[in-house]
XYZ file of C-alpha atoms in Angstrom:
547
model
C -38.733 -88.363 -25.542
C -36.563 -85.453 -26.656
C -36.148 -84.829 -30.420
C -33.021 -86.368 -31.954
C -31.597 -82.965 -32.906
C -31.694 -81.834 -29.247
C -29.983 -85.051 -28.149
C -27.355 -84.543 -30.863
C -26.700 -80.936 -29.713
C -26.278 -82.097 -26.089
C -23.801 -84.797 -27.097
C -21.816 -82.268 -29.118
C -21.819 -79.865 -26.132
C -20.436 -82.520 -23.787
C -17.764 -83.498 -26.286
C -16.899 -79.839 -26.864
C -16.277 -79.226 -23.148
C -14.217 -82.391 -22.715
C -11.513 -81.202 -25.114
C -8.258 -80.094 -23.502
C -8.024 -76.794 -25.388
C -11.536 -75.585 -24.731
C -12.834 -72.639 -26.677
C -14.849 -71.469 -23.662
C -11.688 -70.397 -21.927
C -11.175 -67.846 -24.687
C -14.731 -66.854 -25.542
C -17.747 -67.681 -23.371
C -20.052 -66.606 -26.215
C -19.030 -69.607 -28.348
C -21.063 -71.872 -26.047
C -24.653 -72.818 -26.861
C -26.417 -70.801 -24.158
C -29.432 -73.106 -24.285
C -27.409 -76.125 -23.222
C -24.573 -74.588 -21.202
C -24.922 -72.678 -17.938
C -21.965 -70.755 -16.570
C -22.131 -70.149 -12.814
C -19.550 -68.137 -10.847
C -18.997 -68.583 -7.106
C -16.973 -65.932 -5.255
C -15.662 -66.741 -1.777
C -14.188 -64.675 1.047
C -13.067 -66.099 4.375
C -11.585 -65.167 7.733
C -11.855 -61.411 7.214
C -11.408 -61.018 10.998
C -12.941 -57.576 11.284
C -10.519 -55.964 8.835
C -12.422 -53.042 7.351
C -9.572 -51.295 5.540
C -6.662 -51.897 3.190
C -3.600 -53.198 5.062
C -0.102 -54.617 4.475
C -0.186 -58.273 3.426
C 2.727 -60.731 3.445
C 3.729 -62.735 0.369
C 6.480 -65.320 -0.170
C 8.094 -64.637 -3.538
C 11.364 -66.015 -4.935
C 12.479 -67.189 -1.500
C 11.849 -63.823 0.154
C 9.161 -62.157 2.266
C 7.584 -59.149 0.549
C 4.710 -56.905 1.632
C 1.949 -55.396 -0.508
C -1.170 -53.423 0.375
C -4.295 -55.527 -0.039
C -7.897 -55.843 1.098
C -10.497 -53.428 2.386
C -14.247 -54.091 2.272
C -14.914 -51.120 -0.019
C -12.429 -52.523 -2.539
C -13.891 -56.026 -2.210
C -17.346 -54.625 -3.018
C -16.004 -53.142 -6.269
C -14.442 -56.504 -7.141
C -17.782 -58.204 -6.433
C -19.654 -55.851 -8.737
C -17.114 -56.208 -11.543
C -17.295 -59.995 -11.323
C -21.099 -59.950 -11.195
C -21.122 -57.856 -14.369
C -19.071 -60.557 -16.134
C -21.750 -63.181 -15.394
C -24.925 -61.247 -14.545
C -27.585 -63.153 -12.626
C -25.361 -66.221 -12.411
C -22.892 -65.166 -9.701
C -23.124 -66.307 -6.077
C -21.038 -64.753 -3.285
C -20.201 -66.693 -0.118
C -18.378 -65.826 3.117
C -16.906 -68.610 5.214
C -16.911 -67.127 8.717
C -14.658 -65.418 11.284
C -15.978 -62.072 10.151
C -16.922 -60.308 13.410
C -13.727 -60.840 15.416
C -10.132 -59.757 14.897
C -9.939 -55.975 15.099
C -10.368 -53.242 17.678
C -13.391 -51.883 15.844
C -15.200 -55.215 16.040
C -14.027 -55.942 19.596
C -15.083 -52.606 21.108
C -18.435 -52.671 19.306
C -18.937 -56.416 19.899
C -19.379 -56.839 16.170
C -21.950 -54.056 15.827
C -19.875 -52.126 13.248
C -20.517 -54.827 10.653
C -24.235 -55.530 9.943
C -24.985 -52.342 8.009
C -21.795 -52.816 5.959
C -22.418 -56.506 5.266
C -26.004 -55.812 4.170
C -24.627 -53.562 1.433
C -21.865 -55.968 0.389
C -24.621 -58.099 -1.196
C -23.418 -61.519 -0.118
C -25.772 -64.358 -1.018
C -24.997 -66.671 1.896
C -22.653 -66.745 4.929
C -21.649 -69.179 7.645
C -20.385 -68.553 11.201
C -16.768 -69.419 11.988
C -15.080 -70.593 15.174
C -14.628 -66.993 16.417
C -18.206 -65.853 15.767
C -19.044 -66.932 19.340
C -16.539 -64.492 20.878
C -19.154 -62.034 22.207
C -21.534 -64.727 23.429
C -24.483 -66.546 21.920
C -27.058 -63.746 22.046
C -24.762 -61.114 20.555
C -23.704 -63.521 17.801
C -27.339 -64.185 16.887
C -28.161 -60.476 16.947
C -25.242 -59.510 14.694
C -25.609 -62.339 12.178
C -29.387 -62.009 11.907
C -28.991 -58.279 11.249
C -26.995 -59.013 8.102
C -30.385 -59.632 6.437
C -28.559 -62.277 4.411
C -28.955 -66.066 4.741
C -26.644 -67.528 7.430
C -26.399 -71.329 7.471
C -24.881 -73.825 9.923
C -25.873 -77.470 9.962
C -24.206 -78.325 13.284
C -24.929 -75.488 15.754
C -27.830 -75.890 18.214
C -29.549 -74.156 21.116
C -28.412 -76.098 24.168
C -31.779 -75.770 25.885
C -33.908 -77.362 23.139
C -31.425 -78.825 20.622
C -32.936 -76.801 17.765
C -30.720 -75.358 15.028
C -29.395 -71.824 15.612
C -29.486 -71.229 11.862
C -30.949 -72.991 8.823
C -28.738 -75.888 7.843
C -28.645 -75.140 4.141
C -29.468 -72.733 1.332
C -30.635 -73.605 -2.179
C -30.465 -71.437 -5.275
C -31.692 -72.258 -8.789
C -30.000 -70.560 -11.745
C -31.128 -71.236 -15.340
C -32.547 -74.601 -14.341
C -29.454 -75.629 -12.362
C -30.119 -76.271 -8.677
C -27.251 -75.389 -6.318
C -27.169 -76.478 -2.681
C -24.987 -75.087 0.106
C -24.629 -76.753 3.544
C -22.852 -74.821 6.313
C -20.613 -76.664 8.794
C -18.764 -74.924 11.642
C -15.902 -76.385 13.682
C -17.297 -78.850 16.240
C -14.285 -78.124 18.488
C -15.284 -74.479 19.072
C -16.011 -75.004 22.829
C -12.467 -76.351 23.260
C -10.542 -74.137 20.816
C -12.086 -70.915 22.103
C -12.556 -69.789 25.688
C -15.343 -72.118 26.908
C -17.390 -69.170 28.165
C -17.766 -67.790 24.643
C -19.959 -70.630 23.339
C -22.033 -71.093 26.490
C -25.564 -72.151 25.543
C -24.529 -73.610 22.170
C -24.091 -77.265 21.227
C -22.082 -78.513 18.243
C -22.252 -81.783 16.360
C -19.391 -83.322 14.410
C -19.078 -84.795 10.946
C -21.600 -87.505 11.753
C -24.720 -89.177 10.397
C -26.637 -85.907 10.612
C -24.389 -84.376 7.961
C -24.608 -87.499 5.836
C -28.412 -87.388 6.033
C -28.414 -83.697 5.107
C -26.331 -84.409 2.016
C -28.692 -87.219 1.024
C -31.726 -84.986 1.542
C -30.410 -82.267 -0.741
C -29.368 -84.735 -3.444
C -32.315 -87.143 -3.305
C -35.266 -85.078 -2.090
C -34.336 -81.538 -3.183
C -32.739 -82.808 -6.413
C -29.725 -80.500 -6.123
C -27.461 -80.674 -9.177
C -24.306 -79.163 -7.616
C -23.630 -79.494 -3.887
C -21.246 -77.359 -1.834
C -20.177 -77.835 1.756
C -19.157 -74.456 3.206
C -16.939 -75.522 6.091
C -14.935 -73.800 8.786
C -12.557 -76.266 10.405
C -9.242 -75.997 8.590
C -7.558 -77.124 5.424
C -6.260 -80.382 6.919
C -9.680 -81.672 7.970
C -11.328 -80.257 4.857
C -8.988 -82.288 2.635
C -9.666 -85.315 4.834
C -13.410 -84.747 4.372
C -12.959 -84.550 0.600
C -11.533 -88.096 0.750
C -14.242 -89.387 3.100
C -17.201 -91.359 1.646
C -19.555 -88.941 3.428
C -18.619 -86.513 0.625
C -19.447 -88.967 -2.135
C -22.185 -86.717 -3.513
C -20.446 -83.408 -2.690
C -18.877 -81.475 -5.542
C -16.916 -78.748 -3.727
C -15.837 -78.014 -0.171
C -15.560 -74.245 0.159
C -13.093 -74.381 3.039
C -12.159 -71.730 5.584
C -10.385 -71.238 8.949
C -6.674 -71.842 8.366
C -6.091 -68.805 6.113
C -4.450 -70.887 3.388
C -4.188 -69.398 -0.109
C -5.187 -72.148 -2.471
C -4.515 -70.995 -6.007
C -5.577 -74.384 -7.338
C -8.259 -76.467 -5.593
C -7.001 -79.570 -3.809
C -8.703 -82.529 -5.429
C -9.844 -85.258 -3.055
C -11.329 -88.608 -3.907
C -14.870 -87.238 -3.857
C -14.713 -83.420 -3.812
C -12.461 -80.459 -4.534
C -11.349 -78.118 -1.729
C -10.814 -74.353 -1.878
C -9.627 -71.841 0.733
C -9.176 -68.126 -0.136
C -6.656 -66.729 2.345
C -7.663 -64.240 5.034
C -8.282 -60.619 6.118
C -10.125 -59.784 2.885
C -6.818 -59.784 1.011
C -8.115 -62.320 -1.520
C -11.323 -63.504 -3.167
C -11.648 -67.030 -4.513
C -13.402 -67.310 -7.877
C -14.827 -70.619 -9.119
C -16.406 -70.758 -12.587
C -18.583 -73.775 -13.312
C -19.806 -74.784 -16.771
C -22.827 -77.042 -16.551
C -24.640 -79.085 -19.195
C -27.848 -80.935 -18.315
C -27.114 -80.583 -14.592
C -23.571 -81.975 -14.916
C -20.330 -80.017 -14.402
C -18.293 -80.378 -17.586
C -15.599 -77.827 -16.736
C -14.434 -75.743 -13.812
C -11.931 -72.895 -13.565
C -10.487 -71.465 -10.372
C -8.608 -68.272 -9.588
C -7.453 -66.625 -6.352
C -7.853 -62.902 -6.935
C -5.712 -60.360 -5.072
C -7.803 -57.517 -3.676
C -5.422 -54.875 -4.992
C -6.705 -51.383 -4.042
C -4.945 -49.904 -7.081
C -6.946 -52.204 -9.357
C -10.293 -52.079 -7.539
C -11.275 -48.558 -6.485
C -13.150 -48.179 -3.201
C -16.933 -48.393 -3.476
C -18.253 -44.991 -2.262
C -21.244 -46.384 -0.345
C -19.206 -48.987 1.563
C -16.524 -46.365 2.239
C -19.170 -44.095 3.733
C -20.551 -46.873 5.931
C -17.077 -47.840 7.152
C -16.221 -44.230 8.039
C -19.472 -43.915 9.983
C -19.004 -47.245 11.795
C -15.413 -46.442 12.813
C -16.088 -42.903 14.042
C -16.830 -43.670 17.740
C -13.594 -45.675 18.094
C -11.225 -44.061 15.607
C -9.399 -41.684 17.978
C -8.565 -44.507 20.389
C -7.601 -46.921 17.600
C -5.196 -44.453 15.979
C -3.293 -43.721 19.195
C 0.401 -44.592 18.741
C 1.726 -46.837 21.514
C 5.197 -47.621 20.178
C 7.451 -48.145 17.171
C 9.215 -51.006 15.429
C 12.436 -51.081 13.407
C 11.543 -54.391 11.739
C 8.407 -55.872 10.160
C 6.112 -57.433 12.757
C 4.224 -60.373 11.290
C 2.626 -63.673 12.292
C 2.623 -66.094 9.350
C 5.280 -68.694 10.199
C 4.172 -71.957 11.770
C 6.732 -72.239 14.579
C 8.138 -68.801 15.437
C 7.385 -65.191 14.453
C 8.900 -61.770 15.255
C 5.495 -60.477 16.380
C 4.904 -63.256 18.909
C 8.484 -62.978 20.131
C 7.758 -59.346 20.947
C 4.451 -60.174 22.677
C 5.941 -62.952 24.810
C 8.982 -60.777 25.574
C 6.541 -58.197 26.933
C 4.681 -60.743 29.062
C 7.912 -62.199 30.468
C 9.267 -58.732 31.282
C 6.019 -57.643 32.923
C 5.499 -60.786 35.025
C 9.108 -61.814 35.742
C 8.309 -65.491 35.052
C 10.693 -68.089 33.656
C 8.477 -68.841 30.635
C 5.837 -66.586 29.058
C 3.329 -68.325 26.762
C 1.025 -67.042 24.033
C -1.331 -68.943 21.713
C -0.333 -69.704 18.123
C -2.887 -67.311 16.675
C -3.198 -67.005 12.893
C -4.745 -63.543 12.716
C -3.151 -60.091 12.685
C -1.903 -57.906 9.842
C 1.786 -56.981 9.544
C 3.239 -53.651 10.636
C 5.974 -52.693 8.191
C 8.577 -49.881 8.356
C 8.807 -47.775 5.181
C 12.006 -46.219 3.777
C 14.034 -47.370 6.777
C 12.015 -45.358 9.292
C 10.538 -47.009 12.410
C 6.883 -47.882 11.850
C 4.318 -46.647 14.385
C 2.391 -49.287 16.333
C -1.168 -48.198 17.090
C -3.820 -49.525 19.420
C -5.589 -50.780 16.297
C -2.522 -52.939 15.557
C -2.530 -54.281 19.103
C -6.195 -55.255 18.806
C -5.512 -56.917 15.442
C -2.855 -59.071 17.079
C -4.678 -59.715 20.365
C -8.415 -59.160 19.799
C -9.326 -60.815 23.102
C -7.737 -58.739 25.872
C -7.692 -60.991 28.954
C -5.844 -60.688 32.230
C -2.544 -62.494 32.627
C -2.432 -65.593 34.810
C 0.756 -67.022 36.347
C 1.591 -70.299 38.037
C 4.224 -72.989 38.432
C 4.715 -76.282 36.622
C 7.369 -78.969 36.708
C 9.745 -79.745 33.867
C 7.868 -83.001 33.323
C 4.541 -81.177 33.039
C 6.003 -78.717 30.555
C 7.472 -81.515 28.431
C 4.194 -83.441 28.315
C 2.257 -80.282 27.487
C 4.661 -79.298 24.693
C 4.461 -82.764 23.136
C 0.685 -82.361 22.922
C 0.963 -78.848 21.496
C 3.403 -80.000 18.801
C 1.140 -82.913 17.909
C -1.923 -80.639 17.769
C -0.196 -78.352 15.265
C 1.601 -80.913 13.077
C -0.123 -84.308 13.396
C 0.257 -86.324 10.200
C -3.319 -87.530 10.657
C -5.359 -84.461 9.760
C -8.236 -85.412 12.053
C -5.891 -85.018 15.032
C -4.875 -81.441 14.223
C -6.321 -78.836 16.521
C -6.392 -75.052 16.619
C -3.769 -72.713 15.211
C -0.028 -72.812 14.775
C 2.463 -73.899 17.411
C 2.220 -72.180 20.810
C 4.634 -69.235 21.255
C 6.889 -68.464 24.205
C 9.772 -66.483 25.652
C 12.363 -67.865 28.092
C 12.343 -71.352 26.566
C 13.843 -73.085 23.514
C 12.523 -76.267 21.933
C 14.043 -78.409 19.192
C 11.759 -81.100 17.780
C 11.225 -83.629 14.991
C 8.187 -83.418 12.736
C 7.729 -87.075 11.848
C 8.522 -88.798 15.141
C 5.709 -90.693 16.845
C 3.276 -88.909 19.121
C 4.787 -88.069 22.509
C 8.360 -88.435 21.253
C 8.836 -85.444 18.979
C 10.991 -83.267 21.274
C 14.790 -83.522 20.960
C 15.550 -81.120 23.796
C 14.168 -78.193 25.809
C 16.091 -75.390 27.464
C 14.763 -72.866 29.980
C 16.872 -69.770 30.562
C 19.602 -71.342 28.426
C 19.832 -74.480 30.615
C 18.464 -77.981 29.930
C 15.050 -78.397 31.503
C 14.959 -80.471 34.698
C 12.058 -82.870 35.200
C 11.541 -82.234 38.905
C 12.233 -78.486 38.917
C 9.297 -76.075 39.194
C 9.215 -73.246 36.643
C 7.107 -70.099 36.776
C 4.966 -69.542 33.697
C 2.429 -67.020 32.433
C -0.409 -67.025 29.916
C -3.729 -65.289 29.390
C -6.859 -66.224 31.314
C -9.347 -68.337 29.336
C -12.802 -67.623 30.805
C -14.510 -70.899 31.591
C -11.285 -72.828 32.181
C -10.531 -74.367 35.587
C -8.353 -72.024 37.658
C -5.440 -74.494 37.605
C -5.368 -74.629 33.767
C -2.872 -72.418 31.989
C -2.872 -72.423 28.161
C -4.251 -76.013 28.108
C -1.693 -77.112 30.726
C -3.548 -78.617 33.680
C -2.703 -78.892 37.386
C -0.576 -75.745 37.512
C 0.342 -74.723 41.069
C 0.419 -71.353 42.872
C -1.933 -69.783 40.342
C -2.424 -66.025 40.438
C -4.545 -63.822 38.174
C -2.833 -60.467 37.743
C -4.672 -57.147 37.831
C -3.354 -56.226 34.363
C -4.099 -57.552 30.885
C -1.921 -58.692 28.013
C -2.582 -55.331 26.316
C -1.301 -53.539 29.410
C 1.851 -55.647 29.330
C 2.562 -54.945 25.650
C 1.834 -51.224 25.958
C 4.101 -50.859 29.010
C 6.840 -52.803 27.240
C 6.625 -50.575 24.159
C 6.827 -47.435 26.297
C 10.092 -48.676 27.781
C 11.726 -50.400 24.798
C 10.493 -48.699 21.582
C 11.550 -48.881 18.876
C 11.576 -52.686 19.161
C 13.508 -55.018 16.862
C 12.365 -58.602 17.566
C 13.946 -61.304 15.426
C 13.765 -65.042 14.866
C 15.877 -66.800 17.506
C 15.020 -70.501 17.011
C 12.948 -70.476 20.181
C 11.085 -73.249 18.373
C 12.934 -75.102 15.669
C 12.458 -78.191 13.539
C 14.925 -79.274 10.859
C 12.081 -80.768 8.817
C 10.403 -77.358 8.566
C 13.283 -74.891 8.570
C 12.907 -71.223 9.448
C 10.412 -70.144 6.783
C 7.612 -72.661 7.262
C 4.343 -70.996 6.226
C 2.146 -74.056 6.081
C 2.032 -77.830 6.398
C -0.672 -79.625 4.419
C 0.437 -83.288 4.251
C 0.100 -85.283 1.033
C -0.634 -82.277 -1.187
C 1.372 -80.051 -3.527
C 0.101 -76.880 -1.877
C 2.627 -74.122 -1.179
C 1.936 -70.781 0.499
C 2.785 -67.722 -1.584
């Protein structure tokens, strides 16, 4: 039995932390260090191969503004400053999609990153949906060379059903046991080109995960349990309300690039997500008494290069890693008069330019591109056209596949678009799939957000004319290795299919040669009254707003 004075001190500590105006927020040193443990968790996510500082888009006072943010060398300085504030008690996590998304990572197949990541001093990482992009063996080689724990509870070798990575990681700090379980998107083989994840099996949010949670809580006696997940804010919020998360404290979410400045509180767990491209770092402070969280504080920190100077060692490693590719990446391929960005859910200037290029190059009626979430803006300065480099092109289209064309009927196109709209905006979070709404040139679509599945479209026009059910329209999209030949951007049974001898990069580069400087604008190619023009995110049943 503990002495009465110790029991009394513990009761006072719990009462102290339950007060609304808590002294800890002003002075951490007022806490009884014997009874109170402060633990800081820093989180990055969806860096997408972005090594350097870059323009980042913000929504402020009803306007789009751009600021320079990010850069791994600047993130490292932020890490070290935060570690110094809570020495020995700070854990740093990355939530995946690290090795894909830039020309430097694409041309090196991720090999530019291991030496840098080793020196970033992460504590634990998980793979994201794009980590498979260079194939199973290359993914394993790159991630294992981080020399940092990588965890994923639901990724298996197809040949023997054994885990590719350890399922979890446990860390004890001042008597507090912290558990982290990694969960990647089970839909990776469908979301990505099927060829990418060949040889890998994925499990869903099933009994295996539930058993893992029970093991860490009951057998390992973990005090605070984190799920580090990579399958999107919608499903992560759903998971926080699911009884499977009954003993989970926090879901460190990733994938959809959302900038949560306050965690979303579910029935059982709280959800975070710290933006993308290394522009932000999430910071969660936990105050723990006798193994129980009595207070948490959360902040989304801007990686402002003017505030956090570049770490010299990381800068040196980045310069060395980029050297073999730098001349090619810095080649200017065109210019733009307007900002090129990809943050809006239904239509963006950048994707309008890309689909314009594909339509011009192929001569089809409708050119299609995926609703990708990655890619940094290119922004003119002082009214002068901004150069577009090959590095920008790789940021926007980091998988450079050949273009495929074919023909589909108006009925096929309607049915396909209904599915695509549902995938992007389903009210039921478990039915959402992939990125934002598919992009296109040559077609206009007006739709309703809250209509029932299969009946969301008000009208479609192709070439300015109402679509005809029985008419055949020529369409183009990029090849997805592993797809049946008659599939085109998830549309099946396309006729007269032809794979061109040029890629989407070729199309964009040729277009820029002919039409630079470009000035793409929003044209209501896709439009929904419920969303309006500036729709940056849709997270149903929450107060979250992108900014």
